JSON list of C-alpha atoms in Angstrom, two decimals:
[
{"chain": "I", "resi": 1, "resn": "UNK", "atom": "CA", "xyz": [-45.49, -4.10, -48.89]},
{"chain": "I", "resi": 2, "resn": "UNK", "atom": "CA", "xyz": [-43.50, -4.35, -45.84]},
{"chain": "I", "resi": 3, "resn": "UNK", "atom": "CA", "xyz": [-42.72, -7.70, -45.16]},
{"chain": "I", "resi": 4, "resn": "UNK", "atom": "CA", "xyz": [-41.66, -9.32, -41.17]},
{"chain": "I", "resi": 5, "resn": "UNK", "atom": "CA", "xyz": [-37.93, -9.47, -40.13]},
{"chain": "I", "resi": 6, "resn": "UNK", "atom": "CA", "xyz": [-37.29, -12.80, -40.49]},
{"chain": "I", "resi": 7, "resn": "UNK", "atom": "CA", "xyz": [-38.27, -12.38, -44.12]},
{"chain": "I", "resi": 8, "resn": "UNK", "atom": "CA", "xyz": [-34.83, -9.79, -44.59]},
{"chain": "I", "resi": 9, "resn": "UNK", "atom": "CA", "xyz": [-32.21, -10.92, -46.63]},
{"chain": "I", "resi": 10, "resn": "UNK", "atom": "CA", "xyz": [-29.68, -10.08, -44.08]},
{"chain": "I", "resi": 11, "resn": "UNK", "atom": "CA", "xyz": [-30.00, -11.03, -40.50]},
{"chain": "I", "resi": 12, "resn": "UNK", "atom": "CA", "xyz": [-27.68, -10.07, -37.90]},
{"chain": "I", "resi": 13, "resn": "UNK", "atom": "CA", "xyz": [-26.85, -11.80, -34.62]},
{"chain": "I", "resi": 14, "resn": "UNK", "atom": "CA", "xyz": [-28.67, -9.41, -32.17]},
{"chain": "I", "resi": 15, "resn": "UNK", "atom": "CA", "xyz": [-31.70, -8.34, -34.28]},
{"chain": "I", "resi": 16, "resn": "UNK", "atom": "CA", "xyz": [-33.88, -9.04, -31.87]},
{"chain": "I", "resi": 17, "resn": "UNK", "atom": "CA", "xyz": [-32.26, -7.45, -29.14]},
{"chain": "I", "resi": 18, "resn": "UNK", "atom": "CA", "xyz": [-35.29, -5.31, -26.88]},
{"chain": "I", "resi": 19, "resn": "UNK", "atom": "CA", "xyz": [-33.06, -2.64, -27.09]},
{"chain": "I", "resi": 20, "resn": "UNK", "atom": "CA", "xyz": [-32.45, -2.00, -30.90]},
{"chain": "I", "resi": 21, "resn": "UNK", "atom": "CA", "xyz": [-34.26, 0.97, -32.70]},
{"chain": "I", "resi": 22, "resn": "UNK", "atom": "CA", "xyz": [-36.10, -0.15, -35.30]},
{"chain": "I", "resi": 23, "resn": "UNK", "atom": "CA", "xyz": [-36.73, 3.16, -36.99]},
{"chain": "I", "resi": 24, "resn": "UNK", "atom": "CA", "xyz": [-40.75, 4.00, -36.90]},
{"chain": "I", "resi": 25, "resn": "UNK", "atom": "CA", "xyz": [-40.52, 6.95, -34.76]},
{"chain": "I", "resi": 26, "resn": "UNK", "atom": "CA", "xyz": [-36.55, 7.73, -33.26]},
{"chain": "I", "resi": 27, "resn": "UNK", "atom": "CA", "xyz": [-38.35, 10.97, -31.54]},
{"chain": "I", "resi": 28, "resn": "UNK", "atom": "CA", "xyz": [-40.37, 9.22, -28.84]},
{"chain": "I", "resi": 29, "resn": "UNK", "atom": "CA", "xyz": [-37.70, 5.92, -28.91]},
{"chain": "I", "resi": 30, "resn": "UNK", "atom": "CA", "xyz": [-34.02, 6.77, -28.94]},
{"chain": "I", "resi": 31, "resn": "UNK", "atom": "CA", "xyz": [-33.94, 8.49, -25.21]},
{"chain": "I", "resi": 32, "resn": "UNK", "atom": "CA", "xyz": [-35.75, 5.36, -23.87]},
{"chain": "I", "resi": 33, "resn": "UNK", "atom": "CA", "xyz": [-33.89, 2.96, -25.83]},
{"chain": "I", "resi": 34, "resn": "UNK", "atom": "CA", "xyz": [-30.62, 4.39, -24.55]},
{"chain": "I", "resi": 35, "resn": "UNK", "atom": "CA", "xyz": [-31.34, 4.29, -21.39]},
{"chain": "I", "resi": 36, "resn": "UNK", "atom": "CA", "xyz": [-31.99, 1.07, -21.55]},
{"chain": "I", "resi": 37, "resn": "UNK", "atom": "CA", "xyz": [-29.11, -0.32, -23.07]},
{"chain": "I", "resi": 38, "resn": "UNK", "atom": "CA", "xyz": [-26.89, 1.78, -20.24]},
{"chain": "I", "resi": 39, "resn": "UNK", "atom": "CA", "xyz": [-29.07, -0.14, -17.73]},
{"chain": "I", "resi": 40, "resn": "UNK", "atom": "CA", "xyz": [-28.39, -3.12, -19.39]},
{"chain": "I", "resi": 41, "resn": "UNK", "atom": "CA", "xyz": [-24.61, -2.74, -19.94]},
{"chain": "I", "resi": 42, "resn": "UNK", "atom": "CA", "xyz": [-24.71, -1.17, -15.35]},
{"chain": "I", "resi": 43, "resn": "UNK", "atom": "CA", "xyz": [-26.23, -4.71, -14.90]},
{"chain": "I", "resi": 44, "resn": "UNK", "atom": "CA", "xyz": [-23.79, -6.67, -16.66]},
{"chain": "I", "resi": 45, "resn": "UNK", "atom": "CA", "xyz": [-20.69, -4.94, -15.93]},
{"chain": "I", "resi": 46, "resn": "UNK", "atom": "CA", "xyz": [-21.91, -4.92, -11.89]},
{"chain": "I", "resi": 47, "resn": "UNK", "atom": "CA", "xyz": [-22.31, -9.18, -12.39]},
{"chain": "I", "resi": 48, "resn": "UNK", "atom": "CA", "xyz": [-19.02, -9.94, -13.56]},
{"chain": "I", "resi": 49, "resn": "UNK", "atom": "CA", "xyz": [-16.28, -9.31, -11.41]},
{"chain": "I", "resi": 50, "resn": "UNK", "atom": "CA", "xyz": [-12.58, -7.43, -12.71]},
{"chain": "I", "resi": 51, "resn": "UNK", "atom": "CA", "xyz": [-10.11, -9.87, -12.66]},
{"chain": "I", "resi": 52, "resn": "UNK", "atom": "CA", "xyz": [-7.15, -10.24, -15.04]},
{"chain": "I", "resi": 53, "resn": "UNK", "atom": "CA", "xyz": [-5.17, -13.23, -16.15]},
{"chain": "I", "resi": 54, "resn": "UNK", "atom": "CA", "xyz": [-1.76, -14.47, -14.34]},
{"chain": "I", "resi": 55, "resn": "UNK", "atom": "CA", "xyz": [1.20, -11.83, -14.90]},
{"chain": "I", "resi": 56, "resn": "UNK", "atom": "CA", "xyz": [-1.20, -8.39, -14.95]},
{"chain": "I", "resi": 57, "resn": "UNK", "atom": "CA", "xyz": [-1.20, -6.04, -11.89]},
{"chain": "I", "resi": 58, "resn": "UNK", "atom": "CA", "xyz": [-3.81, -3.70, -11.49]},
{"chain": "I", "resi": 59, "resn": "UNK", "atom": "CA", "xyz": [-2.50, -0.42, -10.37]},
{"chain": "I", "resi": 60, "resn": "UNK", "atom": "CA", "xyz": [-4.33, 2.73, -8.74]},
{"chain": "I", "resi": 61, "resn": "UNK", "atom": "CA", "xyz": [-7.01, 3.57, -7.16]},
{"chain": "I", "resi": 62, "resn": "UNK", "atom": "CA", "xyz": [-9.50, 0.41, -6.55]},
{"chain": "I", "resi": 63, "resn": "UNK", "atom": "CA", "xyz": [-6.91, -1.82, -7.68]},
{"chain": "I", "resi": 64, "resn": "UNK", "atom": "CA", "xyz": [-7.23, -3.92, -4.44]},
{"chain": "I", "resi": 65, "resn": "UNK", "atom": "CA", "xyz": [-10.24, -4.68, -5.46]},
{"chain": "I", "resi": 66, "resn": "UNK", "atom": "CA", "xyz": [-9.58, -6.19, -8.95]},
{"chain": "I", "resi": 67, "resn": "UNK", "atom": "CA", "xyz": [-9.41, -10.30, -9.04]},
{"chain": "I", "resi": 68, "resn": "UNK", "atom": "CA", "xyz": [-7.06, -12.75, -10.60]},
{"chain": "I", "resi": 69, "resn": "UNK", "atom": "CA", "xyz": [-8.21, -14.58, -13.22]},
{"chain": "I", "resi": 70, "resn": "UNK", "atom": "CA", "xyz": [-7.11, -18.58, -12.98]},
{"chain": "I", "resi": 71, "resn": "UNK", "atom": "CA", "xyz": [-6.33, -20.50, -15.94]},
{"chain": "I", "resi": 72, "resn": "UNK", "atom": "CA", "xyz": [-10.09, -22.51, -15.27]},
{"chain": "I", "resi": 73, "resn": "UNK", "atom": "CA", "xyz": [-12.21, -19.41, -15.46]},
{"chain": "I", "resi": 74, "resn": "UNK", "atom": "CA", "xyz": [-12.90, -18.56, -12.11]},
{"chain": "I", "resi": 75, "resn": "UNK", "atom": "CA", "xyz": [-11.89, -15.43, -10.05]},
{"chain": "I", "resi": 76, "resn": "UNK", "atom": "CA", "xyz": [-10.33, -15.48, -6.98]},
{"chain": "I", "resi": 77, "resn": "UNK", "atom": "CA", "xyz": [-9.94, -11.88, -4.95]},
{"chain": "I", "resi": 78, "resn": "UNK", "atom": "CA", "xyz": [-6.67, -10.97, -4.56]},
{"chain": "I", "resi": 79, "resn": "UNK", "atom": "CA", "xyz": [-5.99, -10.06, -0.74]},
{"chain": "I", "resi": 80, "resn": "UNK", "atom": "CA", "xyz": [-2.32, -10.75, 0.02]},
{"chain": "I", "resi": 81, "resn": "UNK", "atom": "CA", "xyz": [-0.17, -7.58, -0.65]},
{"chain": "I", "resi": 82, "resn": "UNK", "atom": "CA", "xyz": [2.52, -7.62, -3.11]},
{"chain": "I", "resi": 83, "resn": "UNK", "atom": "CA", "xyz": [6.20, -8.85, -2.14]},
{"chain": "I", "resi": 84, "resn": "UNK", "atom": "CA", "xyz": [8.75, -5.93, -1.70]},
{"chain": "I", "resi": 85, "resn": "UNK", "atom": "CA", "xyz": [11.31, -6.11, -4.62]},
{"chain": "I", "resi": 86, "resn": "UNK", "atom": "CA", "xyz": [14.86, -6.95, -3.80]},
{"chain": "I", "resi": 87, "resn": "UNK", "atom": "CA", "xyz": [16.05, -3.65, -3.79]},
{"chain": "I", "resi": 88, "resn": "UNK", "atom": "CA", "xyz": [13.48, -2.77, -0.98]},
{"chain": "I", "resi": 89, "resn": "UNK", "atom": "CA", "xyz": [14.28, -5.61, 1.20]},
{"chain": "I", "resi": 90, "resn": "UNK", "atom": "CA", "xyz": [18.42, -4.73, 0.69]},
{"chain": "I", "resi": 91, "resn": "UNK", "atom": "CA", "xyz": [17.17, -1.10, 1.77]},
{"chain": "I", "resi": 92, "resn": "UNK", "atom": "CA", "xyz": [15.03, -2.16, 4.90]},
{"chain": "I", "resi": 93, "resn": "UNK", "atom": "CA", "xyz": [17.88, -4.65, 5.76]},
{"chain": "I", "resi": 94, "resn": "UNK", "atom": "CA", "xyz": [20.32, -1.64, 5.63]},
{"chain": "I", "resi": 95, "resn": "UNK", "atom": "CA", "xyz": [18.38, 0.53, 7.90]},
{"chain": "I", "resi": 96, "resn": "UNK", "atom": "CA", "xyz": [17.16, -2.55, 10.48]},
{"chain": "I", "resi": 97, "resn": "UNK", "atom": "CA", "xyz": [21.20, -2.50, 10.84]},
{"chain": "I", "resi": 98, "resn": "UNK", "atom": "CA", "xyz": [21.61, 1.07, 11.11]},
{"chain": "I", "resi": 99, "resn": "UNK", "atom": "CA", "xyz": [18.81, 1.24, 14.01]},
{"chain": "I", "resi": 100, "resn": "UNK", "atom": "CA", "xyz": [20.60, -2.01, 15.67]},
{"chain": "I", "resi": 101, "resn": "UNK", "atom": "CA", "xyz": [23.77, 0.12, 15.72]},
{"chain": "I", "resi": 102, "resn": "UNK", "atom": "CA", "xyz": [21.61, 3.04, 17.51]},
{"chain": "I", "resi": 103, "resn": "UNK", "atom": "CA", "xyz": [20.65, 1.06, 20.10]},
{"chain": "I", "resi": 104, "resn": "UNK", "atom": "CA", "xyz": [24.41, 0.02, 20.72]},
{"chain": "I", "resi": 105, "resn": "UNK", "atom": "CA", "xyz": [25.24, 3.65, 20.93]},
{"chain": "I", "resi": 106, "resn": "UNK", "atom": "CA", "xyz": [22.51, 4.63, 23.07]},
{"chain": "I", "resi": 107, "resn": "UNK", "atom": "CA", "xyz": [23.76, 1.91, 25.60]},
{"chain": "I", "resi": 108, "resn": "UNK", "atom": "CA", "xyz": [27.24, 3.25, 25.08]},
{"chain": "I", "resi": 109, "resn": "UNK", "atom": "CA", "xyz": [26.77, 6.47, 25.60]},
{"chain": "I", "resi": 110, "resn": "UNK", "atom": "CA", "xyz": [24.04, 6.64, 27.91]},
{"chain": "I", "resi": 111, "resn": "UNK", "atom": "CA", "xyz": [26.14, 4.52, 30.43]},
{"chain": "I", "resi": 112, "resn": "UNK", "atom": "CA", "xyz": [29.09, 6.62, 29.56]},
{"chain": "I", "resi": 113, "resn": "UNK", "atom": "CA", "xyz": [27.23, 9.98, 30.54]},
{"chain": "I", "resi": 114, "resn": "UNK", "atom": "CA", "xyz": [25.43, 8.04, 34.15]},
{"chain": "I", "resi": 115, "resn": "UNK", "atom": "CA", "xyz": [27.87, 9.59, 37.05]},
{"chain": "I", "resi": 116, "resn": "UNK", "atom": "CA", "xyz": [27.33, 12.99, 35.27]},
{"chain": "I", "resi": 117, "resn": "UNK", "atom": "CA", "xyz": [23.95, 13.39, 34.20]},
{"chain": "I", "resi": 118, "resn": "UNK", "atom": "CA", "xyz": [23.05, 12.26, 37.58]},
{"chain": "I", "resi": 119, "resn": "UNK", "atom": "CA", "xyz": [24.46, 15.03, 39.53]},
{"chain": "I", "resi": 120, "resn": "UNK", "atom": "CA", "xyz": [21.11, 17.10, 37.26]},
{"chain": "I", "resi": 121, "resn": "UNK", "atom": "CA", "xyz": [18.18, 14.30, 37.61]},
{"chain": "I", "resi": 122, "resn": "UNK", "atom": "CA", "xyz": [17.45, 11.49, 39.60]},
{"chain": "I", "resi": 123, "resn": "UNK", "atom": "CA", "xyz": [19.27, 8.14, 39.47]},
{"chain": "I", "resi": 124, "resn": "UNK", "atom": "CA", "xyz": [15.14, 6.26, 38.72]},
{"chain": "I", "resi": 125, "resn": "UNK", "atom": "CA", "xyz": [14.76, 9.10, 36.29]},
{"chain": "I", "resi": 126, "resn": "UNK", "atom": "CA", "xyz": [18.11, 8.76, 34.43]},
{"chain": "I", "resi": 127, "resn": "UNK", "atom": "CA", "xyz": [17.47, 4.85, 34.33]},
{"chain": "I", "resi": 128, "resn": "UNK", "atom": "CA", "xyz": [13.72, 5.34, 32.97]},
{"chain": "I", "resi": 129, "resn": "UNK", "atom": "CA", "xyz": [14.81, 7.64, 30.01]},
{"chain": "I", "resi": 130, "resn": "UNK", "atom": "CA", "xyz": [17.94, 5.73, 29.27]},
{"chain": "I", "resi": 131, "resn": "UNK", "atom": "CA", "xyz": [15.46, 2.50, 28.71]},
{"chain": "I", "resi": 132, "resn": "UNK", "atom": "CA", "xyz": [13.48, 4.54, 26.99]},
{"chain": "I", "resi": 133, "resn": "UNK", "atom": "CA", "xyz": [16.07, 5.58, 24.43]},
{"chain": "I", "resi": 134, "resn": "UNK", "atom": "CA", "xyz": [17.63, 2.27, 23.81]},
{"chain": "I", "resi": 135, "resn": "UNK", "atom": "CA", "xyz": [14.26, 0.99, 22.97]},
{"chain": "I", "resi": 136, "resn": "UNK", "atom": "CA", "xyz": [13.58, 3.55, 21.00]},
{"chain": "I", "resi": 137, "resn": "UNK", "atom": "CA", "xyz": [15.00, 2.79, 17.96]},
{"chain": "I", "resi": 138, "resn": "UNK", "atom": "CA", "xyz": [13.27, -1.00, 17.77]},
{"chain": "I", "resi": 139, "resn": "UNK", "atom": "CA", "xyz": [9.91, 0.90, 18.89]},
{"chain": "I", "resi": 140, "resn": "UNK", "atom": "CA", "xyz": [10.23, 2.99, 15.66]},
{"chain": "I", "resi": 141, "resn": "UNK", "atom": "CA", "xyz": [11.14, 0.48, 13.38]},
{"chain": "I", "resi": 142, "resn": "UNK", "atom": "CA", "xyz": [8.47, -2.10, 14.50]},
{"chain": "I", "resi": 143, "resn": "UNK", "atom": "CA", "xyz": [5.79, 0.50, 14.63]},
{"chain": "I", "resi": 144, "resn": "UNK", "atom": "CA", "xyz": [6.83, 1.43, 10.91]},
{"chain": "I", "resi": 145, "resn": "UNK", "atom": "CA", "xyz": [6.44, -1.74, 9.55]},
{"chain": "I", "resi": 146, "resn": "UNK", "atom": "CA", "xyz": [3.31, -2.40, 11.11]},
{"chain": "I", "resi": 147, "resn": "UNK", "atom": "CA", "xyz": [1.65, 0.85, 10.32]},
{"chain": "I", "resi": 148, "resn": "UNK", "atom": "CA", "xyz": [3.01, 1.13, 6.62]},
{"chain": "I", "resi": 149, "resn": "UNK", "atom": "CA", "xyz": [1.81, -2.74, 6.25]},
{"chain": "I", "resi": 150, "resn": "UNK", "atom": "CA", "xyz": [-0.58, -1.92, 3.37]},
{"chain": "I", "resi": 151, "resn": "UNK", "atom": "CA", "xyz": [1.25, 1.64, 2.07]},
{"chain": "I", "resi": 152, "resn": "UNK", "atom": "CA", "xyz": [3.53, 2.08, -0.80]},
{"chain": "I", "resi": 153, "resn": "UNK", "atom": "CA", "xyz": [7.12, 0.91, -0.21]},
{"chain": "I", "resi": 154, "resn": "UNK", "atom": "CA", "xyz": [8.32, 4.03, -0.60]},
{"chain": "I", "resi": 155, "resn": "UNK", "atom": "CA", "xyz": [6.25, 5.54, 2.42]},
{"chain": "I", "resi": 156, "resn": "UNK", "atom": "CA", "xyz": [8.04, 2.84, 4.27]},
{"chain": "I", "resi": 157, "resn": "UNK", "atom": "CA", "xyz": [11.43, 3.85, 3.39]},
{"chain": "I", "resi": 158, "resn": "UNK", "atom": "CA", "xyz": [10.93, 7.58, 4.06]},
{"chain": "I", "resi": 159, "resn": "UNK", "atom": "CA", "xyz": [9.39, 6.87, 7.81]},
{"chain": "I", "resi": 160, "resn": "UNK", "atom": "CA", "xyz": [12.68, 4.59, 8.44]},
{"chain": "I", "resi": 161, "resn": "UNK", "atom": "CA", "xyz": [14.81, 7.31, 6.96]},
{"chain": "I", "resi": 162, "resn": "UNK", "atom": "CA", "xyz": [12.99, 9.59, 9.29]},
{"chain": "I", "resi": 163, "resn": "UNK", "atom": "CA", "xyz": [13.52, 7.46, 12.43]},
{"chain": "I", "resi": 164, "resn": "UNK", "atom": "CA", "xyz": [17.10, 7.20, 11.76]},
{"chain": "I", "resi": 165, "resn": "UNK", "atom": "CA", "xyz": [17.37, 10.54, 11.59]},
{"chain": "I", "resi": 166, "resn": "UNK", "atom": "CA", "xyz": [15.96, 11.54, 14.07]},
{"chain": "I", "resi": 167, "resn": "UNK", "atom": "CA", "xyz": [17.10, 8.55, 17.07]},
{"chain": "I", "resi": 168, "resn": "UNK", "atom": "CA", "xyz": [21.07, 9.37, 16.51]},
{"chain": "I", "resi": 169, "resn": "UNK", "atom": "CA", "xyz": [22.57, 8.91, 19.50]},
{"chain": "I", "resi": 170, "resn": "UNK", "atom": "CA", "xyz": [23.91, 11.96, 20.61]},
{"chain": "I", "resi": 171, "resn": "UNK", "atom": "CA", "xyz": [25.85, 10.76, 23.72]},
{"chain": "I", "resi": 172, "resn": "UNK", "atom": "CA", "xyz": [27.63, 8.63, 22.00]},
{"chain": "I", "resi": 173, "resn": "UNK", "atom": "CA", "xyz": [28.49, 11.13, 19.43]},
{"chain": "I", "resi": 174, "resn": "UNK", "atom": "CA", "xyz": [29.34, 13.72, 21.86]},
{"chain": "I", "resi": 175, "resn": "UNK", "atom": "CA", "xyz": [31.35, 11.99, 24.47]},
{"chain": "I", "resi": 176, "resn": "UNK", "atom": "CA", "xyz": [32.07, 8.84, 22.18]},
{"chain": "I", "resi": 177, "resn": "UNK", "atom": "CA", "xyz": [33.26, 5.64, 23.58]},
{"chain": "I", "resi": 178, "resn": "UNK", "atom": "CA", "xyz": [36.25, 6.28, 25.29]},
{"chain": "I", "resi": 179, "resn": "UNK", "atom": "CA", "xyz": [35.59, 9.67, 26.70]},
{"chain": "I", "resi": 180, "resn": "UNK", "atom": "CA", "xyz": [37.89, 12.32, 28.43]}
]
């Protein structure tokens, strides 16, 4: 006396869901019937896209690729990079001086050592590498910022740290402004 299922007393949103085990023989049905409700869930997780609502930021690995969600419904990908936070820019602005004052002293002191290091190298090849180190410090510091465009702020900071570093300008340091 088995009667249909729309004769139960208690139906369920989802009874007749493909996927649901209906008990005859679990055996033979519970592997298949899994596997098709992972397919199932693959295929609807792969249509809808990750997105989260207005404030959220996605953070980690493939969170470039996660969507903001708009107050209408749809999803729009997020592309732009996120703003550098005010003590970043206050940091960069610190060093873009530093690197400006570099360049000074490079002029400084590479004029100020010209009648001597000339008596050891050429007057073309004293003017080449004294070009070459005042630009030096605004080749660094542009090719930072474009090449750490899409890294972590912090990456940023420790290549400008590292330029700075590493362009002091030793002339000027050495024989200073005035001289002997």
């Amino acid at each position: 006396m088995t009667a249909g299922r729309d004769d139960d007393a208690l139906s369920w949103d989802g009874d007749d869901d493909p996927t649901l085990v209906t008990g005859v023989d679990e055996r033979d049905t519970t592997a298949t019937a899994a596997d098709a409700a992972t397919d199932e869930k693959a295929a609807v997780e792969a249509s809808v896209p990750v997105a989260l609502p207005q404030g959220f930021d996605a953070v980690g690995r493939g969170s470039d690729e996660v969507g903001r969600l708009e107050s209408d419904g749809t999803v729009t990908a997020v592309s732009e990079p996120k703003p550098l936070g005010n003590a970043a820019l206050v940091g960069i602005g610190i060093l873009s001086g530093i690197y400006l004052l570099w360049t000074i002293g490079w002029v400084v002191g590479g004029l100020r050592l010209q009648g001597t290091a000339q008596f050891l190298v050429a007057p073309v090849g004293y003017l080449v590498s004294l070009c070459l180190a005042i630009l030096a410090p605004l080749i660094w510091f542009v090719t930072t910022l474009v090449l750490t465009r899409g890294s972590h702020t912090w990456v940023r900071v420790l290549w400008l740290l590292a330029g700075a570093i590493l362009l002091v300008p030793w002339p000027f340091l050495a024989v200073g402004a005035v001289g002997q």
